[in-house]
Coordinates of C-alpha atoms in Angstrom, one line a residue:
X1 CA -19.3 29.7 15.6
X2 CA -19.3 28.1 11.9
X3 CA -16.0 26.1 11.1
X4 CA -15.0 25.2 7.9
X5 CA -14.0 21.5 7.0
X6 CA -11.3 21.1 4.5
X7 CA -9.6 18.1 2.5
X8 CA -6.8 16.9 4.7
X9 CA -3.2 16.1 3.3
X10 CA -3.1 12.4 4.6
X11 CA 0.3 11.8 2.9
X12 CA 3.4 14.5 1.3
X13 CA 2.4 13.3 -2.2
X14 CA -1.4 13.9 -1.9
X15 CA -2.9 16.6 -4.0
X16 CA -6.7 15.5 -3.8
X17 CA -8.5 13.3 -2.0
X18 CA -12.1 11.4 -3.0
X19 CA -14.5 10.9 -0.3
X20 CA -15.1 7.6 0.3
X21 CA -18.2 7.7 2.9
X22 CA -19.8 9.9 5.3
X23 CA -20.0 8.6 9.0
X24 CA -22.0 11.7 9.8
X25 CA -25.2 13.2 8.1
X26 CA -26.1 16.7 7.9
X27 CA -27.4 17.9 11.5
X28 CA -25.9 14.9 13.4
X29 CA -24.1 15.7 16.7
X30 CA -20.3 15.5 16.2
X31 CA -18.2 15.2 19.5
X32 CA -14.3 16.0 19.4
X33 CA -12.4 13.1 18.1
X34 CA -14.8 11.7 16.3
X35 CA -14.9 9.9 12.8
X36 CA -17.0 12.3 10.6
X37 CA -15.6 11.1 7.3
X38 CA -13.6 8.5 5.4
X39 CA -11.3 9.9 2.6
X40 CA -9.3 7.8 -0.1
X41 CA -5.8 9.4 -0.6
X42 CA -3.5 7.6 -2.9
X43 CA -3.4 3.9 -1.7
X44 CA -5.3 3.9 1.3
X45 CA -8.9 4.9 2.9
X46 CA -8.5 7.0 5.9
X47 CA -10.5 7.8 9.2
X48 CA -11.0 11.6 9.9
X49 CA -11.7 12.8 13.0
X50 CA -12.9 16.1 14.0
X51 CA -11.0 18.5 16.1
X52 CA -14.1 20.1 17.6
X53 CA -17.5 19.4 18.9
X54 CA -20.5 20.8 17.2
X55 CA -23.0 19.7 14.5
X56 CA -22.3 18.7 10.9
X57 CA -24.4 21.5 9.6
X58 CA -23.6 20.8 5.8
X59 CA -21.6 18.9 3.3
X60 CA -20.3 20.3 0.1
X61 CA -18.4 17.4 -1.1
X62 CA -20.5 14.5 -1.4
X63 CA -19.7 10.8 -1.2
X64 CA -17.8 9.4 -4.4
X65 CA -16.7 13.1 -5.3
X66 CA -13.1 14.4 -5.0
X67 CA -11.6 17.6 -4.0
X68 CA -8.1 18.9 -4.1
X69 CA -6.2 19.1 -0.5
X70 CA -7.4 22.3 1.1
X71 CA -10.7 22.7 -0.3
X72 CA -13.9 22.9 2.0
X73 CA -15.7 19.7 2.3
X74 CA -18.4 20.5 5.2
X75 CA -19.2 22.9 7.7
X76 CA -19.6 22.2 11.3
X77 CA -21.7 24.8 13.6
X78 CA -21.1 24.6 17.3
X79 CA -24.8 25.2 18.2
X80 CA -27.9 24.2 16.4
X81 CA -29.2 27.6 16.1
X82 CA -26.1 28.0 14.0
X83 CA -26.9 25.2 11.4
X84 CA -29.5 27.2 9.4
X85 CA -26.6 30.1 9.0
X86 CA -24.4 27.7 8.1
X87 CA -26.3 26.0 5.1
X88 CA -26.8 29.4 4.0
X89 CA -23.1 30.4 3.9
X90 CA -22.6 27.0 1.9
X91 CA -25.3 28.2 -0.7
X92 CA -23.5 31.6 -1.2
X93 CA -20.0 30.2 -1.7
X94 CA -18.7 27.9 -4.5
X95 CA -16.1 24.9 -3.8
X96 CA -12.7 26.0 -4.1
X97 CA -10.8 24.3 -6.9
X98 CA -7.4 24.3 -5.4
X99 CA -5.7 24.9 -2.4
X100 CA -5.0 28.7 -2.8
X101 CA -8.7 29.4 -3.9
X102 CA -9.8 27.4 -0.6
X103 CA -7.4 29.8 1.7
X104 CA -8.5 32.7 -0.2
X105 CA -12.1 32.2 0.1
X106 CA -11.2 31.5 4.2
X107 CA -9.7 35.0 4.4
X108 CA -12.3 37.0 2.6
X109 CA -14.9 35.4 5.0
X110 CA -13.8 36.7 8.8
X111 CA -16.8 35.0 11.0
X112 CA -15.9 31.7 10.3
X113 CA -12.9 30.0 11.9
X114 CA -10.6 28.0 9.8
X115 CA -10.3 24.3 11.3
X116 CA -8.9 21.2 10.0
X117 CA -9.7 17.3 10.8
X118 CA -7.3 14.9 12.3
X119 CA -6.7 12.2 9.8
X120 CA -5.7 8.8 11.3
X121 CA -4.8 5.5 9.0
X122 CA -7.8 3.1 9.9
X123 CA -6.0 0.6 12.1
X124 CA -7.5 -2.8 13.6
X125 CA -7.6 -1.8 17.2
X126 CA -9.7 0.6 19.7
X127 CA -8.2 4.1 20.0
X128 CA -9.3 6.2 22.7
X129 CA -12.9 4.2 23.3
X130 CA -13.6 4.3 19.6
X131 CA -14.2 1.3 17.5
X132 CA -12.3 0.8 14.6
X133 CA -13.9 -0.8 11.6
X134 CA -13.7 -1.0 7.9
X135 CA -15.6 1.8 5.6
X136 CA -17.9 -1.0 4.6
X137 CA -18.3 -2.9 8.1
X138 CA -19.5 0.8 9.2
X139 CA -21.9 1.3 6.2
X140 CA -23.5 -2.0 6.7
X141 CA -24.0 -1.4 10.4
X142 CA -26.0 1.5 9.5
X143 CA -28.2 -0.2 7.0
X144 CA -28.5 -3.5 9.1
X145 CA -28.7 -1.3 12.5
X146 CA -26.1 -3.7 14.5
X147 CA -24.2 -1.6 17.1
X148 CA -20.4 -2.2 16.6
X149 CA -20.0 -2.0 19.9
X150 CA -21.4 -5.1 20.7
X151 CA -19.1 -6.8 18.0
X152 CA -15.5 -8.4 18.0
X153 CA -13.8 -8.1 15.0
X154 CA -12.2 -11.0 13.0
X155 CA -10.0 -9.1 10.6
X156 CA -6.3 -8.1 11.3
X157 CA -5.6 -7.7 14.8
X158 CA -9.6 -7.7 15.7
X159 CA -10.8 -5.3 13.2
X160 CA -14.3 -5.3 12.5
X161 CA -14.9 -6.2 8.9
X162 CA -18.1 -6.4 6.8
X163 CA -18.6 -10.2 7.6
X164 CA -18.6 -9.5 11.1
X165 CA -21.7 -7.0 10.8
X166 CA -23.3 -9.4 8.6
X167 CA -22.8 -12.5 10.8
X168 CA -24.2 -10.2 13.5
X169 CA -27.7 -9.5 11.5
X170 CA -28.0 -13.0 10.6
X171 CA -27.0 -12.7 7.4
X172 CA -24.9 -15.3 5.0
X173 CA -22.3 -13.2 3.2
X174 CA -21.9 -14.2 -0.7
X175 CA -18.4 -15.4 -1.3
X176 CA -16.3 -13.2 -3.5
X177 CA -15.2 -13.8 -6.9
X178 CA -11.8 -15.1 -7.3
X179 CA -11.0 -11.4 -9.1
X180 CA -11.5 -9.6 -5.9
X181 CA -10.1 -12.1 -3.4
X182 CA -6.9 -13.0 -5.1
X183 CA -4.9 -10.2 -6.2
X184 CA -1.7 -10.9 -7.8
X185 CA 0.7 -11.9 -4.6
X186 CA 4.3 -10.9 -5.5
X187 CA 7.2 -13.6 -5.1
X188 CA 4.8 -16.3 -3.4
X189 CA 5.6 -18.8 -6.0
X190 CA 8.5 -17.6 -8.0
X191 CA 10.8 -20.5 -7.2
X192 CA 8.3 -23.8 -6.6
X193 CA 7.0 -25.9 -9.2
X194 CA 3.4 -25.4 -9.9
X195 CA 1.6 -28.2 -11.9
X196 CA -0.1 -25.6 -14.5
X197 CA 0.5 -22.0 -15.1
X198 CA -1.2 -19.7 -13.1
X199 CA -4.1 -18.0 -14.9
X200 CA -3.9 -14.3 -15.7
X201 CA -6.3 -12.0 -13.7
X202 CA -9.4 -12.1 -15.3
X203 CA -11.3 -8.6 -16.3
X204 CA -15.0 -7.9 -14.0
X205 CA -17.7 -9.3 -16.2
X206 CA -19.0 -6.0 -16.9
X207 CA -16.4 -4.0 -18.1
X208 CA -17.7 -1.5 -20.4
X209 CA -16.4 -2.3 -23.8
X210 CA -16.1 0.9 -26.5
X211 CA -16.2 3.6 -23.4
X212 CA -13.6 5.4 -21.4
X213 CA -13.5 4.5 -17.5
X214 CA -11.9 7.1 -15.4
X215 CA -8.8 6.0 -13.4
X216 CA -9.5 5.4 -10.0
X217 CA -7.6 7.4 -7.0
X218 CA -5.1 4.5 -6.9
X219 CA -4.2 4.0 -10.6
X220 CA -4.0 8.0 -10.8
X221 CA -1.0 7.6 -8.3
X222 CA 0.8 5.0 -10.1
X223 CA 0.5 7.2 -13.7
X224 CA 2.0 10.5 -11.4
X225 CA 4.7 8.1 -10.3
X226 CA 5.5 6.4 -13.7
X227 CA 5.7 9.7 -15.3
X228 CA 8.3 10.8 -12.5
X229 CA 10.2 7.7 -13.1
X230 CA 10.7 8.7 -16.7
X231 CA 13.0 11.8 -15.7
X232 CA 15.3 9.1 -14.3
X233 CA 18.4 7.6 -16.3
X234 CA 18.0 4.1 -15.7
X235 CA 20.2 0.9 -16.7
X236 CA 19.4 -2.7 -16.5
X237 CA 21.5 -5.8 -15.6
X238 CA 20.3 -9.5 -15.6
X239 CA 21.5 -12.4 -13.8
X240 CA 20.6 -16.4 -13.6
X241 CA 20.1 -17.5 -10.0
X242 CA 20.1 -21.8 -9.2
X243 CA 17.1 -22.0 -6.6
X244 CA 17.4 -25.8 -5.6
X245 CA 19.0 -25.1 -1.9
X246 CA 16.5 -22.3 -1.6
X247 CA 13.4 -24.7 -2.8
X248 CA 14.5 -27.1 -0.2
X249 CA 14.8 -24.6 2.6
X250 CA 11.3 -23.3 1.5
X251 CA 9.6 -26.8 1.7
X252 CA 11.1 -27.3 5.1
X253 CA 9.9 -24.0 6.8
X254 CA 6.8 -23.4 4.7
X255 CA 4.9 -24.9 7.5
X256 CA 6.4 -22.8 10.2
X257 CA 4.3 -20.1 8.1
X258 CA 7.2 -18.6 6.2
X259 CA 6.4 -17.5 2.5
X260 CA 8.8 -17.4 -0.3
X261 CA 8.4 -13.4 -0.5
X262 CA 9.9 -13.4 3.2
X263 CA 12.5 -15.6 1.8
X264 CA 13.4 -13.5 -1.1
X265 CA 13.2 -10.3 0.9
X266 CA 15.3 -11.4 3.7
X267 CA 17.8 -12.5 1.1
X268 CA 17.9 -9.5 -0.6
X269 CA 18.0 -7.3 2.8
X270 CA 21.1 -9.5 3.7
X271 CA 22.5 -9.0 0.6
X272 CA 22.0 -4.9 0.6
X273 CA 24.2 -4.7 4.1
X274 CA 27.1 -5.2 2.0
X275 CA 26.2 -3.3 -0.6
X276 CA 24.7 0.0 0.8
X277 CA 24.7 2.1 -2.4
X278 CA 22.3 -0.1 -3.8
X279 CA 19.8 0.7 -1.1
X280 CA 20.8 4.4 -1.9
X281 CA 18.6 7.2 -3.6
X282 CA 19.6 10.1 -5.5
X283 CA 19.3 13.8 -3.9
X284 CA 20.2 17.1 -5.5
X285 CA 22.7 17.6 -2.7
X286 CA 24.3 13.9 -3.3
X287 CA 23.7 10.3 -2.4
X288 CA 21.2 9.6 0.0
X289 CA 22.5 6.3 2.1
X290 CA 19.7 5.1 4.1
X291 CA 20.1 3.9 7.5
X292 CA 17.9 1.0 7.2
X293 CA 16.7 -1.5 4.4
X294 CA 13.2 -1.3 3.8
X295 CA 11.9 -4.0 1.2
X296 CA 8.8 -2.9 -0.6
X297 CA 7.0 -5.5 -2.8
X298 CA 4.9 -4.7 -5.6
X299 CA 1.3 -6.1 -5.2
X300 CA -1.5 -5.5 -7.8
X301 CA -4.9 -4.5 -6.6
X302 CA -7.8 -6.4 -7.5
X303 CA -10.0 -3.2 -8.6
X304 CA -6.8 -1.3 -10.4
X305 CA -3.7 0.1 -9.6
X306 CA -0.5 -0.9 -7.7
X307 CA 0.8 -0.7 -4.2
X308 CA 4.3 -1.7 -2.4
X309 CA 3.9 -2.6 1.1
X310 CA 7.2 -2.1 3.1
X311 CA 8.9 -4.6 5.1
X312 CA 10.8 -1.9 7.3
X313 CA 13.9 -2.9 8.8
X314 CA 13.8 -6.0 6.9
X315 CA 17.4 -7.0 7.8
X316 CA 16.9 -6.8 11.6
X317 CA 13.7 -9.1 11.3
X318 CA 14.2 -12.8 11.6
X319 CA 12.7 -14.6 8.9
X320 CA 9.1 -16.0 10.9
X321 CA 8.4 -12.2 12.2
X322 CA 9.5 -10.8 8.7
X323 CA 7.0 -13.5 7.2
X324 CA 4.3 -12.6 9.8
X325 CA 4.8 -9.1 9.1
X326 CA 4.4 -9.5 5.4
X327 CA 1.0 -11.5 5.5
X328 CA -0.3 -8.6 7.8
X329 CA 0.6 -6.0 5.3
X330 CA -0.9 -8.0 2.3
X331 CA -4.1 -8.3 4.2
X332 CA -4.4 -4.6 5.3
X333 CA -3.2 -3.7 1.8
X334 CA -6.1 -5.5 0.2
X335 CA -8.8 -3.4 2.2
X336 CA -6.6 -0.3 1.6
X337 CA -6.1 0.3 5.4
X338 CA -2.1 0.9 5.1
X339 CA -0.9 3.6 6.8
X340 CA 1.4 6.0 4.4
X341 CA 4.5 5.0 5.7
X342 CA 3.7 1.5 5.5
X343 CA 3.6 1.9 1.5
X344 CA 6.0 4.9 0.8
X345 CA 8.9 4.5 3.1
X346 CA 10.7 1.8 0.7
X347 CA 14.4 2.2 0.0
X348 CA 14.8 -1.1 -2.6
X349 CA 11.7 -2.8 -4.3
X350 CA 10.8 -6.3 -5.5
X351 CA 8.5 -7.0 -8.1
X352 CA 7.7 -10.3 -9.0
X353 CA 5.9 -11.8 -12.2
X354 CA 6.9 -15.4 -11.8
X355 CA 3.8 -17.0 -10.4
X356 CA 2.5 -16.3 -13.9
X357 CA 5.0 -18.1 -15.5
X358 CA 7.0 -15.1 -16.7
X359 CA 10.6 -16.0 -17.9
X360 CA 12.0 -12.4 -17.2
X361 CA 10.8 -8.7 -17.4
X362 CA 12.3 -5.3 -16.6
X363 CA 10.7 -3.1 -14.0
X364 CA 10.3 0.7 -13.8
X365 CA 12.0 2.3 -10.9
X366 CA 9.9 3.9 -8.3
X367 CA 10.5 7.6 -7.4
X368 CA 12.6 8.0 -4.6
X369 CA 14.6 5.0 -4.9
X370 CA 17.9 3.8 -6.4
X371 CA 17.1 0.2 -7.7
X372 CA 14.0 -2.3 -8.4
X373 CA 14.8 -5.9 -8.5
X374 CA 12.3 -8.0 -11.3
X375 CA 11.8 -11.8 -10.3
X376 CA 11.0 -14.2 -13.0
X377 CA 9.7 -17.6 -12.9
X378 CA 12.3 -20.7 -11.6
X379 CA 12.0 -23.5 -13.8
X380 CA 14.1 -26.8 -14.5
X381 CA 16.7 -26.1 -16.9
X382 CA 19.2 -28.3 -18.3
X383 CA 22.9 -27.1 -17.5
X384 CA 26.3 -28.7 -17.4
X385 CA 27.7 -30.0 -14.3
X386 CA 31.3 -29.1 -13.1
X387 CA 32.3 -32.5 -14.3
X388 CA 30.9 -32.1 -18.0
X389 CA 28.0 -34.2 -17.6
X390 CA 24.3 -32.9 -18.3
X391 CA 21.9 -32.3 -15.3
X392 CA 18.7 -30.5 -14.4
X393 CA 18.6 -27.3 -11.7
X394 CA 15.9 -25.1 -11.4
X395 CA 16.9 -21.6 -12.3
X396 CA 15.2 -17.9 -12.2
X397 CA 15.9 -15.1 -14.0
X398 CA 16.6 -11.7 -12.3
X399 CA 16.8 -8.3 -13.5
X400 CA 17.7 -5.0 -11.4
X401 CA 16.8 -1.8 -12.8
X402 CA 19.4 1.2 -11.4
X403 CA 19.3 4.9 -10.9
X404 CA 22.5 5.4 -13.1
X405 CA 23.2 8.7 -11.8
X406 CA 24.2 7.2 -8.3
X407 CA 24.8 3.3 -9.1
X408 CA 27.0 1.7 -12.0
X409 CA 27.0 -1.4 -13.8
X410 CA 29.6 -2.9 -11.8
X411 CA 27.7 -1.7 -8.6
X412 CA 24.6 -3.4 -9.7
X413 CA 26.4 -6.7 -11.0
X414 CA 28.4 -7.2 -7.8
X415 CA 24.8 -7.1 -6.0
X416 CA 23.4 -9.8 -8.1
X417 CA 26.4 -11.7 -7.5
X418 CA 26.5 -11.9 -3.9
X419 CA 22.7 -12.5 -4.1
X420 CA 23.0 -15.3 -6.4
X421 CA 25.8 -16.8 -3.6
X422 CA 23.7 -16.2 -1.1
X423 CA 20.6 -18.2 -2.5
X424 CA 22.7 -20.9 -4.4
X425 CA 25.2 -21.8 -1.7
X426 CA 23.8 -20.6 2.0
X427 CA 20.3 -20.0 2.2
X428 CA 20.4 -21.6 5.3
X429 CA 21.4 -18.4 7.0
X430 CA 18.4 -16.7 6.5
X431 CA 16.7 -18.5 9.2
X432 CA 19.6 -17.4 11.7

């Protein structure tokens, strides 16, 4: 029997996927639950496992190409004798251009049995005895003839990465350039003094000037989200927050692994507990009040696009656990190994350009959320003291963008007022 393999839907918003790499070649034996292909969804690379065992007879969508969700991408034959028949079947049919066409093509061919693949996010652990490694590590292992079963991963939670394979093969990996290893990390230095302004990301050396470069999958996802955001009536409210006390706390607990992103996310989560409307979102049936506070933080990717790793249940995490979680999320975001719920479950978003010396900016509201907070740099500012004298305090500008269908100006202003009060007078409570 011949089974048609279709492009799986790896997230609720995914309309098409891109083949990152085929882990099996035509003619290879395929076991049930074994990874066959790595697919790039909107914002992550996902391992795709087979529900059936047999032989990968033919591939209809090559690595690097894209296909709509539901379109056939390969054929699996249950026996070696059926491989040739599967190849002939693939040659006689053309790839479906959309889900409906794919379903019609399947319905008109009675012999093949329609199957899907089990899509599982790449996670840095063993699952059912199977080694979990990054797509690049798998590719290198094949090229360098390194057995992944003999390696111990050095990636997050023991995940095998390319450097592990190169080390096992006796090769010395070339240090990556700053452009690929230092994507913009939000909020880390927003309120801390810096000796010189942080440089803006530089474009790759081989930019094809004068040419049109197609969007990658992540950039296309951002485009779709921004177009959806244009349909929402929004307004913005700004506020100035003094950060002297927060800076002191950060210097004290930074050696324990606490990040400024963690502190700001925790401060926002604590304040949102008093303002559930600012953590809510619009639905056609009314206001959706969320049962948890999931703080998403915008992170620019080195190869283009934007992703928002989510600190789920941020109001329940202590500052140390929250900072460790954030570091793990960023590490896996940079290698595109986040699971969908780790980047699309935010209820409130933070966006920070303070590390670039930006004083203030307005953020665009993400689809499905009611608010996003834009954070500028903290700078020494001359201010009038309560005794009528002049003094210097460190201050940062924040601007909140809200969905005006459910949140009004007074709601946003009250939230910012309480956030400022927490940061200015009682940041120590964030460590409790």
